Amino acid sequence: MTKNFQFKIVGPEDTIAEIIRTRKSIARFGDGEFNLMLDAKGIGFQEYTPAIADALKQSFKGGKGVLVALPHGFTSTRLDRPYIKSFWWSYVVRNKSKIDSITATTETSTYYDASFTRTATELKNRKRASQTISSVKSIWSDRDVLMVEGKSTRFGVGNDLFSQARSVKRIIAPEESAFEKISEITTSIINVLDEMKQVEKSPVILLSLGPTASVLAVELSNRAQCIDIGHFDLQYESFVRGTNKVVQVEGKYNNESVMGNHVSEISDTTYSKQIIERI
C-alpha cells in the first residue's frame, strides 16, 4: 500500500540497526499522538490538553540526535498481518490530509518505524518478529538502564528483557495523563541521570509513558540516548507465550485490553529495589 506520500519510512529492522549504530534517540508518533496533535482528542490514558498537542507538534520536528518515527503502515503494509493491514488502510484513507499537514512542518523526508516496538502482534512472519525482538533487546545489552514508566507498567518484571542489562534503575510516573507531571518527570530524570553519569559511561533511558514519552525523548536527547519504547514489554509477553494476540498480564497495566487498567499489586524484591523515585 502507498498513498503517494512525499516521504519514506525505514523498515523495522533498519530502524533498530540505526538506533544501535548511531545511539541516537527515537521518538515515536502513531495514531494516538495524531489524535492529540491534530484532532484535539484524548486517548483513554492521556487526556487532551492544548499543551500536550503543542508539545507533540514541536517534538515531531525532531532535533539533532533524534530519529522521528511513524508507523510503517502509513506507506506499506506488506509485512503485516491482515487485520493490521486493514487498520492502516482505513486510517490512511481517512487521515491522509492530516498526515500531509504535520509532515510538511519538518525538513526531513525520511522517517523511522514507530512500529518496531510492536512486531510480536503485528508482523505476519514470526521469525522476522523474533529477530526484531532480539535486536531491540540488544539496544540496552551491557548498558545501564534508566527505566521511566507508569505506575503499573513494570517493564521487564517477570521476564528476561533486562537479563543482559548492566544495571536497572526506575522512575515511576503516573500511569494515566502523565503529561500533567512532565516538569517533575523531567527534573527527576535529569537529577538521576547526573548521578548515574558519575559512575556509568553510557546510560540509556527507556521511556514507557505513552505520548509523554515522545516529548521526553526529544527534550532529553542531548543528555542521553532516549528510547520511546512503548508497549514493547507487553509485546514481548505475547511473544514468549507463543501468541500474536495482545495478552493481559497479571500485575501489568495494559490500555489495549479489556479491564487492563485494573492491575493487582505485586511482590518483587528486585523490582522494588530498582525504584529510586516515584512521582
Short mmCIF file of N, CA, C and O in Angstrom, two decimals, residues 126-253:
data_model
loop_
_atom_site.label_atom_id
_atom_site.label_comp_id
_atom_site.label_asym_id
_atom_site.label_seq_id
_atom_site.Cartn_x
_atom_site.Cartn_y
_atom_site.Cartn_z
N ARG A 126 6.58 -14.78 12.02
CA ARG A 126 7.05 -14.90 13.40
C ARG A 126 8.57 -14.89 13.48
O ARG A 126 9.14 -14.33 14.44
N LYS A 127 9.25 -15.47 12.51
CA LYS A 127 10.72 -15.46 12.53
C LYS A 127 11.24 -14.03 12.46
O LYS A 127 12.17 -13.66 13.17
N ARG A 128 10.61 -13.24 11.62
CA ARG A 128 11.01 -11.84 11.49
C ARG A 128 10.75 -11.10 12.80
O ARG A 128 11.55 -10.29 13.25
N ALA A 129 9.61 -11.38 13.40
CA ALA A 129 9.28 -10.76 14.69
C ALA A 129 10.32 -11.14 15.74
O ALA A 129 10.78 -10.30 16.52
N SER A 130 10.71 -12.41 15.76
CA SER A 130 11.70 -12.88 16.72
C SER A 130 13.03 -12.16 16.54
O SER A 130 13.68 -11.75 17.52
N GLN A 131 13.42 -11.98 15.30
CA GLN A 131 14.69 -11.31 15.02
C GLN A 131 14.66 -9.85 15.46
O GLN A 131 15.63 -9.35 16.04
N THR A 132 13.54 -9.17 15.22
CA THR A 132 13.47 -7.76 15.63
C THR A 132 13.45 -7.64 17.16
O THR A 132 14.07 -6.73 17.72
N ILE A 133 12.76 -8.54 17.81
CA ILE A 133 12.72 -8.51 19.27
C ILE A 133 14.11 -8.70 19.86
O ILE A 133 14.52 -7.98 20.77
N SER A 134 14.86 -9.65 19.33
CA SER A 134 16.23 -9.87 19.81
C SER A 134 17.09 -8.63 19.58
O SER A 134 17.91 -8.26 20.44
N SER A 135 16.89 -7.99 18.45
CA SER A 135 17.67 -6.79 18.14
C SER A 135 17.33 -5.65 19.08
O SER A 135 18.21 -4.91 19.52
N VAL A 136 16.05 -5.50 19.40
CA VAL A 136 15.65 -4.44 20.34
C VAL A 136 16.31 -4.67 21.69
O VAL A 136 16.83 -3.73 22.32
N LYS A 137 16.30 -5.90 22.16
CA LYS A 137 16.91 -6.20 23.47
C LYS A 137 18.39 -5.83 23.50
O LYS A 137 18.93 -5.46 24.54
N SER A 138 19.04 -5.91 22.34
CA SER A 138 20.48 -5.60 22.29
C SER A 138 20.76 -4.11 22.45
O SER A 138 21.90 -3.72 22.69
N ILE A 139 19.75 -3.26 22.30
CA ILE A 139 19.95 -1.81 22.47
C ILE A 139 20.52 -1.52 23.86
O ILE A 139 21.39 -0.67 24.02
N TRP A 140 20.03 -2.22 24.88
CA TRP A 140 20.48 -1.96 26.25
C TRP A 140 21.38 -3.07 26.79
O TRP A 140 21.70 -3.07 27.97
N SER A 141 21.81 -3.96 25.94
CA SER A 141 22.71 -5.03 26.39
C SER A 141 24.02 -4.43 26.91
O SER A 141 24.65 -3.59 26.27
N ASP A 142 24.41 -4.85 28.10
CA ASP A 142 25.64 -4.39 28.75
C ASP A 142 25.66 -2.87 28.96
O ASP A 142 26.71 -2.25 28.93
N ARG A 143 24.47 -2.30 29.15
CA ARG A 143 24.37 -0.87 29.42
C ARG A 143 23.56 -0.64 30.69
O ARG A 143 22.79 -1.51 31.12
N ASP A 144 23.74 0.52 31.26
CA ASP A 144 22.99 0.91 32.45
C ASP A 144 21.69 1.57 32.01
O ASP A 144 21.71 2.53 31.23
N VAL A 145 20.58 1.06 32.49
CA VAL A 145 19.25 1.48 32.05
C VAL A 145 18.58 2.35 33.10
O VAL A 145 18.56 2.00 34.29
N LEU A 146 18.03 3.47 32.64
CA LEU A 146 17.09 4.25 33.46
C LEU A 146 15.73 4.06 32.84
O LEU A 146 15.45 4.56 31.76
N MET A 147 14.87 3.31 33.52
CA MET A 147 13.54 2.98 33.04
C MET A 147 12.54 3.97 33.63
O MET A 147 12.39 4.07 34.86
N VAL A 148 11.89 4.74 32.75
CA VAL A 148 10.89 5.71 33.19
C VAL A 148 9.55 5.20 32.69
O VAL A 148 9.30 5.10 31.48
N GLU A 149 8.66 4.87 33.63
CA GLU A 149 7.45 4.14 33.26
C GLU A 149 6.29 4.52 34.14
O GLU A 149 6.45 5.14 35.20
N GLY A 150 5.09 4.11 33.71
CA GLY A 150 3.90 4.31 34.50
C GLY A 150 3.88 3.43 35.74
O GLY A 150 4.61 2.43 35.82
N LYS A 151 3.04 3.80 36.68
CA LYS A 151 3.00 3.14 37.98
C LYS A 151 2.90 1.62 37.89
O LYS A 151 3.54 0.90 38.66
N SER A 152 2.07 1.12 36.98
CA SER A 152 1.86 -0.33 36.91
C SER A 152 2.36 -0.94 35.60
O SER A 152 1.96 -2.03 35.23
N THR A 153 3.28 -0.23 34.91
CA THR A 153 3.83 -0.78 33.66
C THR A 153 4.70 -1.99 33.96
O THR A 153 4.60 -3.03 33.32
N ARG A 154 5.64 -1.82 34.88
CA ARG A 154 6.51 -2.92 35.34
C ARG A 154 7.24 -3.59 34.19
O ARG A 154 7.26 -4.82 34.04
N PHE A 155 7.84 -2.76 33.39
CA PHE A 155 8.59 -3.19 32.21
C PHE A 155 9.73 -4.13 32.62
O PHE A 155 10.54 -3.80 33.48
N GLY A 156 9.76 -5.31 32.03
CA GLY A 156 10.83 -6.27 32.32
C GLY A 156 10.63 -7.08 33.57
O GLY A 156 11.46 -7.94 33.89
N VAL A 157 9.55 -6.85 34.29
CA VAL A 157 9.28 -7.62 35.50
C VAL A 157 8.60 -8.94 35.10
O VAL A 157 7.65 -8.96 34.33
N GLY A 158 9.11 -10.04 35.60
CA GLY A 158 8.53 -11.34 35.29
C GLY A 158 8.99 -11.91 33.95
O GLY A 158 8.49 -12.95 33.53
N ASN A 159 9.92 -11.25 33.29
CA ASN A 159 10.50 -11.80 32.06
C ASN A 159 11.99 -11.44 32.01
O ASN A 159 12.52 -10.85 32.96
N ASP A 160 12.65 -11.80 30.93
CA ASP A 160 14.11 -11.64 30.88
C ASP A 160 14.57 -10.46 30.04
O ASP A 160 15.72 -10.42 29.58
N LEU A 161 13.71 -9.46 29.84
CA LEU A 161 14.09 -8.33 28.99
C LEU A 161 15.36 -7.63 29.47
O LEU A 161 16.13 -7.11 28.67
N PHE A 162 15.57 -7.58 30.77
CA PHE A 162 16.74 -6.88 31.30
C PHE A 162 17.86 -7.82 31.74
O PHE A 162 18.77 -7.41 32.46
N SER A 163 17.80 -9.05 31.28
CA SER A 163 18.80 -10.03 31.74
C SER A 163 20.21 -9.67 31.31
O SER A 163 21.18 -10.05 31.97
N GLN A 164 20.36 -8.93 30.22
CA GLN A 164 21.68 -8.56 29.74
C GLN A 164 22.05 -7.12 30.04
O GLN A 164 23.11 -6.63 29.65
N ALA A 165 21.16 -6.38 30.72
CA ALA A 165 21.49 -5.01 31.12
C ALA A 165 22.51 -5.03 32.25
O ALA A 165 22.52 -5.93 33.09
N ARG A 166 23.38 -4.02 32.27
CA ARG A 166 24.37 -3.94 33.34
C ARG A 166 23.71 -3.58 34.66
O ARG A 166 24.06 -4.13 35.72
N SER A 167 22.75 -2.67 34.61
CA SER A 167 22.01 -2.29 35.81
C SER A 167 20.69 -1.67 35.38
O SER A 167 20.54 -1.23 34.23
N VAL A 168 19.74 -1.62 36.29
CA VAL A 168 18.43 -1.03 36.01
C VAL A 168 18.01 -0.15 37.19
O VAL A 168 18.03 -0.59 38.34
N LYS A 169 17.69 1.09 36.89
CA LYS A 169 17.09 2.00 37.86
C LYS A 169 15.75 2.44 37.29
O LYS A 169 15.58 2.53 36.08
N ARG A 170 14.80 2.76 38.17
CA ARG A 170 13.45 3.10 37.72
C ARG A 170 12.94 4.39 38.36
O ARG A 170 13.13 4.62 39.55
N ILE A 171 12.29 5.17 37.50
CA ILE A 171 11.48 6.30 37.96
C ILE A 171 10.04 5.96 37.64
O ILE A 171 9.72 5.63 36.49
N ILE A 172 9.18 6.00 38.63
CA ILE A 172 7.79 5.63 38.46
C ILE A 172 6.94 6.90 38.35
O ILE A 172 6.94 7.74 39.25
N ALA A 173 6.23 7.01 37.25
CA ALA A 173 5.40 8.18 36.97
C ALA A 173 3.93 7.76 36.92
O ALA A 173 3.62 6.56 36.98
N PRO A 174 3.02 8.71 36.78
CA PRO A 174 1.60 8.33 36.69
C PRO A 174 1.33 7.45 35.47
O PRO A 174 1.93 7.65 34.40
N GLU A 175 0.45 6.47 35.64
CA GLU A 175 0.12 5.58 34.53
C GLU A 175 -0.89 6.20 33.57
O GLU A 175 -1.06 5.72 32.45
N GLU A 176 -1.57 7.26 34.01
CA GLU A 176 -2.53 7.96 33.16
C GLU A 176 -2.28 9.46 33.24
O GLU A 176 -1.94 10.00 34.29
N SER A 177 -2.45 10.12 32.08
CA SER A 177 -2.23 11.57 31.97
C SER A 177 -0.88 11.99 32.57
O SER A 177 -0.78 12.96 33.33
N ALA A 178 0.16 11.26 32.19
CA ALA A 178 1.50 11.55 32.70
C ALA A 178 1.98 12.94 32.30
O ALA A 178 2.82 13.53 32.99
N PHE A 179 1.45 13.47 31.19
CA PHE A 179 1.94 14.76 30.72
C PHE A 179 1.71 15.86 31.75
O PHE A 179 2.45 16.85 31.78
N GLU A 180 0.71 15.71 32.57
CA GLU A 180 0.44 16.72 33.61
C GLU A 180 1.61 16.86 34.58
O GLU A 180 1.75 17.89 35.25
N LYS A 181 2.44 15.83 34.65
CA LYS A 181 3.59 15.84 35.55
C LYS A 181 4.91 15.90 34.80
O LYS A 181 5.97 15.56 35.35
N ILE A 182 4.90 16.38 33.56
CA ILE A 182 6.11 16.29 32.75
C ILE A 182 7.26 17.11 33.33
O ILE A 182 8.42 16.71 33.23
N SER A 183 6.97 18.23 33.96
CA SER A 183 8.05 19.03 34.56
C SER A 183 8.75 18.26 35.67
O SER A 183 9.99 18.22 35.75
N GLU A 184 7.95 17.64 36.55
CA GLU A 184 8.52 16.85 37.64
C GLU A 184 9.28 15.63 37.10
O GLU A 184 10.35 15.30 37.61
N ILE A 185 8.71 14.99 36.08
CA ILE A 185 9.37 13.82 35.49
C ILE A 185 10.71 14.22 34.88
O ILE A 185 11.73 13.55 35.08
N THR A 186 10.72 15.32 34.14
CA THR A 186 11.95 15.78 33.50
C THR A 186 13.03 16.10 34.54
O THR A 186 14.19 15.69 34.40
N THR A 187 12.65 16.82 35.58
CA THR A 187 13.61 17.16 36.63
C THR A 187 14.17 15.91 37.29
O THR A 187 15.39 15.81 37.54
N SER A 188 13.30 14.94 37.55
CA SER A 188 13.74 13.70 38.18
C SER A 188 14.73 12.95 37.28
O SER A 188 15.77 12.47 37.74
N ILE A 189 14.41 12.87 35.99
CA ILE A 189 15.30 12.17 35.06
C ILE A 189 16.67 12.84 35.02
O ILE A 189 17.71 12.18 35.09
N ILE A 190 16.69 14.16 34.93
CA ILE A 190 17.97 14.89 34.86
C ILE A 190 18.79 14.65 36.12
O ILE A 190 20.01 14.39 36.05
N ASN A 191 18.15 14.72 37.26
CA ASN A 191 18.88 14.52 38.52
C ASN A 191 19.45 13.11 38.63
O ASN A 191 20.62 12.92 39.00
N VAL A 192 18.64 12.12 38.30
CA VAL A 192 19.10 10.72 38.38
C VAL A 192 20.19 10.47 37.35
O VAL A 192 21.20 9.81 37.62
N LEU A 193 20.00 11.02 36.16
CA LEU A 193 20.99 10.83 35.09
C LEU A 193 22.33 11.42 35.48
O LEU A 193 23.39 10.81 35.23
N ASP A 194 22.32 12.59 36.09
CA ASP A 194 23.58 13.21 36.52
C ASP A 194 24.30 12.33 37.52
O ASP A 194 25.54 12.20 37.48
N GLU A 195 23.54 11.71 38.41
CA GLU A 195 24.15 10.80 39.38
C GLU A 195 24.71 9.56 38.69
O GLU A 195 25.81 9.10 39.00
N MET A 196 23.96 9.02 37.74
CA MET A 196 24.40 7.82 37.03
C MET A 196 25.68 8.08 36.25
O MET A 196 26.59 7.24 36.21
N LYS A 197 25.77 9.25 35.64
CA LYS A 197 26.92 9.56 34.79
C LYS A 197 28.21 9.68 35.57
O LYS A 197 29.30 9.62 35.00
N GLN A 198 28.12 9.82 36.88
CA GLN A 198 29.33 9.88 37.69
C GLN A 198 30.06 8.55 37.73
O GLN A 198 31.27 8.50 37.94
N VAL A 199 29.32 7.47 37.54
CA VAL A 199 29.93 6.13 37.62
C VAL A 199 29.64 5.27 36.38
O VAL A 199 30.26 4.23 36.20
N GLU A 200 28.72 5.70 35.54
CA GLU A 200 28.31 4.89 34.40
C GLU A 200 28.51 5.68 33.10
O GLU A 200 28.05 6.82 32.99
N LYS A 201 29.16 5.09 32.14
CA LYS A 201 29.62 5.83 30.96
C LYS A 201 28.51 6.19 29.97
O LYS A 201 28.46 7.29 29.46
N SER A 202 27.63 5.24 29.68
CA SER A 202 26.66 5.49 28.60
C SER A 202 25.28 4.95 28.96
O SER A 202 24.79 4.01 28.35
N PRO A 203 24.64 5.55 29.96
CA PRO A 203 23.28 5.07 30.31
C PRO A 203 22.31 5.31 29.17
O PRO A 203 22.46 6.24 28.37
N VAL A 204 21.29 4.46 29.11
CA VAL A 204 20.23 4.61 28.12
C VAL A 204 18.92 4.78 28.87
O VAL A 204 18.66 4.09 29.87
N ILE A 205 18.12 5.73 28.42
CA ILE A 205 16.82 5.98 29.05
C ILE A 205 15.74 5.30 28.22
O ILE A 205 15.61 5.56 27.02
N LEU A 206 14.97 4.43 28.85
CA LEU A 206 13.81 3.81 28.21
C LEU A 206 12.56 4.48 28.75
O LEU A 206 12.38 4.59 29.96
N LEU A 207 11.71 4.91 27.84
CA LEU A 207 10.52 5.67 28.20
C LEU A 207 9.26 4.91 27.81
O LEU A 207 9.05 4.64 26.61
N SER A 208 8.45 4.55 28.77
CA SER A 208 7.18 3.89 28.51
C SER A 208 6.09 4.69 29.21
O SER A 208 5.63 4.34 30.30
N LEU A 209 5.70 5.79 28.56
CA LEU A 209 4.75 6.73 29.16
C LEU A 209 3.79 7.29 28.11
O LEU A 209 3.40 8.46 28.19
N GLY A 210 3.44 6.49 27.12
CA GLY A 210 2.51 6.96 26.10
C GLY A 210 3.06 8.17 25.36
O GLY A 210 4.27 8.30 25.15
N PRO A 211 2.19 9.11 24.97
CA PRO A 211 2.63 10.28 24.21
C PRO A 211 3.65 11.15 24.95
O PRO A 211 4.45 11.85 24.32
N THR A 212 3.63 11.13 26.27
CA THR A 212 4.62 11.89 27.04
C THR A 212 6.02 11.42 26.72
O THR A 212 6.97 12.21 26.72
N ALA A 213 6.17 10.14 26.42
CA ALA A 213 7.49 9.59 26.07
C ALA A 213 8.01 10.21 24.77
O ALA A 213 9.22 10.44 24.63
N SER A 214 7.12 10.48 23.82
CA SER A 214 7.54 11.08 22.56
C SER A 214 8.17 12.45 22.80
O SER A 214 9.17 12.82 22.17
N VAL A 215 7.56 13.21 23.71
CA VAL A 215 8.07 14.54 24.04
C VAL A 215 9.39 14.44 24.80
O VAL A 215 10.37 15.12 24.47
N LEU A 216 9.45 13.57 25.79
CA LEU A 216 10.66 13.43 26.60
C LEU A 216 11.85 12.94 25.78
O LEU A 216 12.99 13.36 26.01
N ALA A 217 11.60 12.05 24.83
CA ALA A 217 12.69 11.51 24.02
C ALA A 217 13.42 12.61 23.26
O ALA A 217 14.64 12.56 23.08
N VAL A 218 12.67 13.61 22.82
CA VAL A 218 13.28 14.73 22.10
C VAL A 218 13.92 15.70 23.09
O VAL A 218 15.07 16.13 22.91
N GLU A 219 13.19 16.06 24.14
CA GLU A 219 13.68 17.06 25.10
C GLU A 219 14.98 16.63 25.79
O GLU A 219 15.83 17.48 26.11
N LEU A 220 15.14 15.32 26.02
CA LEU A 220 16.28 14.84 26.79
C LEU A 220 17.37 14.22 25.92
O LEU A 220 18.36 13.69 26.44
N SER A 221 17.21 14.28 24.60
CA SER A 221 18.13 13.60 23.70
C SER A 221 19.55 14.16 23.76
O SER A 221 20.51 13.47 23.38
N ASN A 222 19.70 15.40 24.23
CA ASN A 222 21.04 15.97 24.34
C ASN A 222 21.76 15.52 25.61
O ASN A 222 22.93 15.84 25.81
N ARG A 223 21.06 14.78 26.46
CA ARG A 223 21.66 14.32 27.71
C ARG A 223 22.00 12.83 27.69
O ARG A 223 22.93 12.40 28.38
N ALA A 224 21.22 12.05 26.96
CA ALA A 224 21.46 10.60 26.88
C ALA A 224 20.63 10.04 25.73
O ALA A 224 19.72 10.71 25.23
N GLN A 225 20.94 8.84 25.32
CA GLN A 225 20.11 8.17 24.32
C GLN A 225 18.79 7.83 24.97
O GLN A 225 18.73 7.18 26.01
N CYS A 226 17.70 8.28 24.35
CA CYS A 226 16.35 8.06 24.87
C CYS A 226 15.55 7.21 23.89
O CYS A 226 15.45 7.58 22.71
N ILE A 227 14.98 6.14 24.36
CA ILE A 227 14.21 5.24 23.51
C ILE A 227 12.75 5.26 23.96
O ILE A 227 12.41 4.85 25.07
N ASP A 228 11.90 5.78 23.10
CA ASP A 228 10.44 5.73 23.30
C ASP A 228 10.02 4.29 23.01
O ASP A 228 9.78 3.92 21.86
N ILE A 229 9.96 3.49 24.06
CA ILE A 229 9.87 2.03 23.90
C ILE A 229 8.44 1.50 23.93
O ILE A 229 8.18 0.34 23.60
N GLY A 230 7.48 2.34 24.33
CA GLY A 230 6.07 1.98 24.19
C GLY A 230 5.67 0.69 24.87
O GLY A 230 6.04 0.40 26.01
N HIS A 231 4.93 -0.14 24.13
CA HIS A 231 4.35 -1.38 24.66
C HIS A 231 5.28 -2.59 24.48
O HIS A 231 4.83 -3.73 24.52
N PHE A 232 6.56 -2.35 24.30
CA PHE A 232 7.44 -3.47 23.95
C PHE A 232 7.40 -4.59 24.98
O PHE A 232 7.44 -5.77 24.62
N ASP A 233 7.31 -4.26 26.25
CA ASP A 233 7.24 -5.30 27.28
C ASP A 233 6.01 -6.19 27.08
O ASP A 233 6.11 -7.42 27.14
N LEU A 234 4.86 -5.59 26.84
CA LEU A 234 3.64 -6.38 26.65
C LEU A 234 3.71 -7.16 25.34
O LEU A 234 3.19 -8.29 25.25
N GLN A 235 4.33 -6.59 24.33
CA GLN A 235 4.53 -7.32 23.08
C GLN A 235 5.40 -8.55 23.34
O GLN A 235 5.13 -9.65 22.83
N TYR A 236 6.42 -8.37 24.14
CA TYR A 236 7.31 -9.49 24.47
C TYR A 236 6.56 -10.56 25.25
O TYR A 236 6.77 -11.77 25.03
N GLU A 237 5.68 -10.15 26.12
CA GLU A 237 4.87 -11.12 26.87
C GLU A 237 4.02 -11.95 25.91
O GLU A 237 3.85 -13.17 26.11
N SER A 238 3.46 -11.33 24.89
CA SER A 238 2.71 -12.09 23.88
C SER A 238 3.62 -13.06 23.16
O SER A 238 3.28 -14.23 22.95
N PHE A 239 4.81 -12.58 22.79
CA PHE A 239 5.74 -13.39 22.02
C PHE A 239 6.16 -14.64 22.78
O PHE A 239 6.15 -15.75 22.23
N VAL A 240 6.55 -14.48 24.04
CA VAL A 240 7.04 -15.64 24.80
C VAL A 240 5.92 -16.63 25.10
O VAL A 240 6.19 -17.80 25.38
N ARG A 241 4.67 -16.18 25.00
CA ARG A 241 3.53 -17.08 25.17
C ARG A 241 3.14 -17.75 23.86
O ARG A 241 2.20 -18.54 23.82
N GLY A 242 3.84 -17.43 22.80
CA GLY A 242 3.59 -18.06 21.51
C GLY A 242 2.34 -17.58 20.81
O GLY A 242 1.81 -18.29 19.94
N THR A 243 1.88 -16.36 21.14
CA THR A 243 0.67 -15.85 20.50
C THR A 243 0.97 -14.52 19.80
O THR A 243 1.89 -13.79 20.19
N ASN A 244 0.19 -14.23 18.77
CA ASN A 244 0.31 -12.92 18.12
C ASN A 244 -0.86 -12.01 18.50
O ASN A 244 -1.15 -11.04 17.80
N LYS A 245 -1.50 -12.34 19.60
CA LYS A 245 -2.59 -11.52 20.11
C LYS A 245 -2.14 -10.79 21.38
O LYS A 245 -1.28 -11.28 22.12
N VAL A 246 -2.74 -9.65 21.64
CA VAL A 246 -2.45 -8.90 22.86
C VAL A 246 -2.93 -9.72 24.06
O VAL A 246 -4.04 -10.26 24.05
N VAL A 247 -2.11 -9.84 25.07
CA VAL A 247 -2.46 -10.62 26.25
C VAL A 247 -2.52 -9.70 27.48
O VAL A 247 -1.84 -8.68 27.54
N GLN A 248 -3.36 -10.08 28.41
CA GLN A 248 -3.40 -9.38 29.69
C GLN A 248 -2.47 -10.11 30.65
O GLN A 248 -2.61 -11.32 30.85
N VAL A 249 -1.53 -9.39 31.21
CA VAL A 249 -0.55 -9.98 32.11
C VAL A 249 -0.85 -9.49 33.53
O VAL A 249 -0.94 -8.29 33.77
N GLU A 250 -1.00 -10.43 34.43
CA GLU A 250 -1.31 -10.05 35.81
C GLU A 250 -0.24 -9.13 36.37
O GLU A 250 0.96 -9.39 36.22
N GLY A 251 -0.67 -8.04 36.97
CA GLY A 251 0.27 -7.11 37.57
C GLY A 251 0.82 -6.06 36.63
O GLY A 251 1.70 -5.29 37.02
N LYS A 252 0.30 -6.01 35.37
CA LYS A 252 0.80 -5.03 34.41
C LYS A 252 -0.35 -4.29 33.75
O LYS A 252 -1.32 -4.90 33.28
N TYR A 253 -0.22 -2.99 33.71
CA TYR A 253 -1.23 -2.12 33.09
C TYR A 253 -1.20 -2.31 31.58
O TYR A 253 -0.14 -2.34 30.96
#
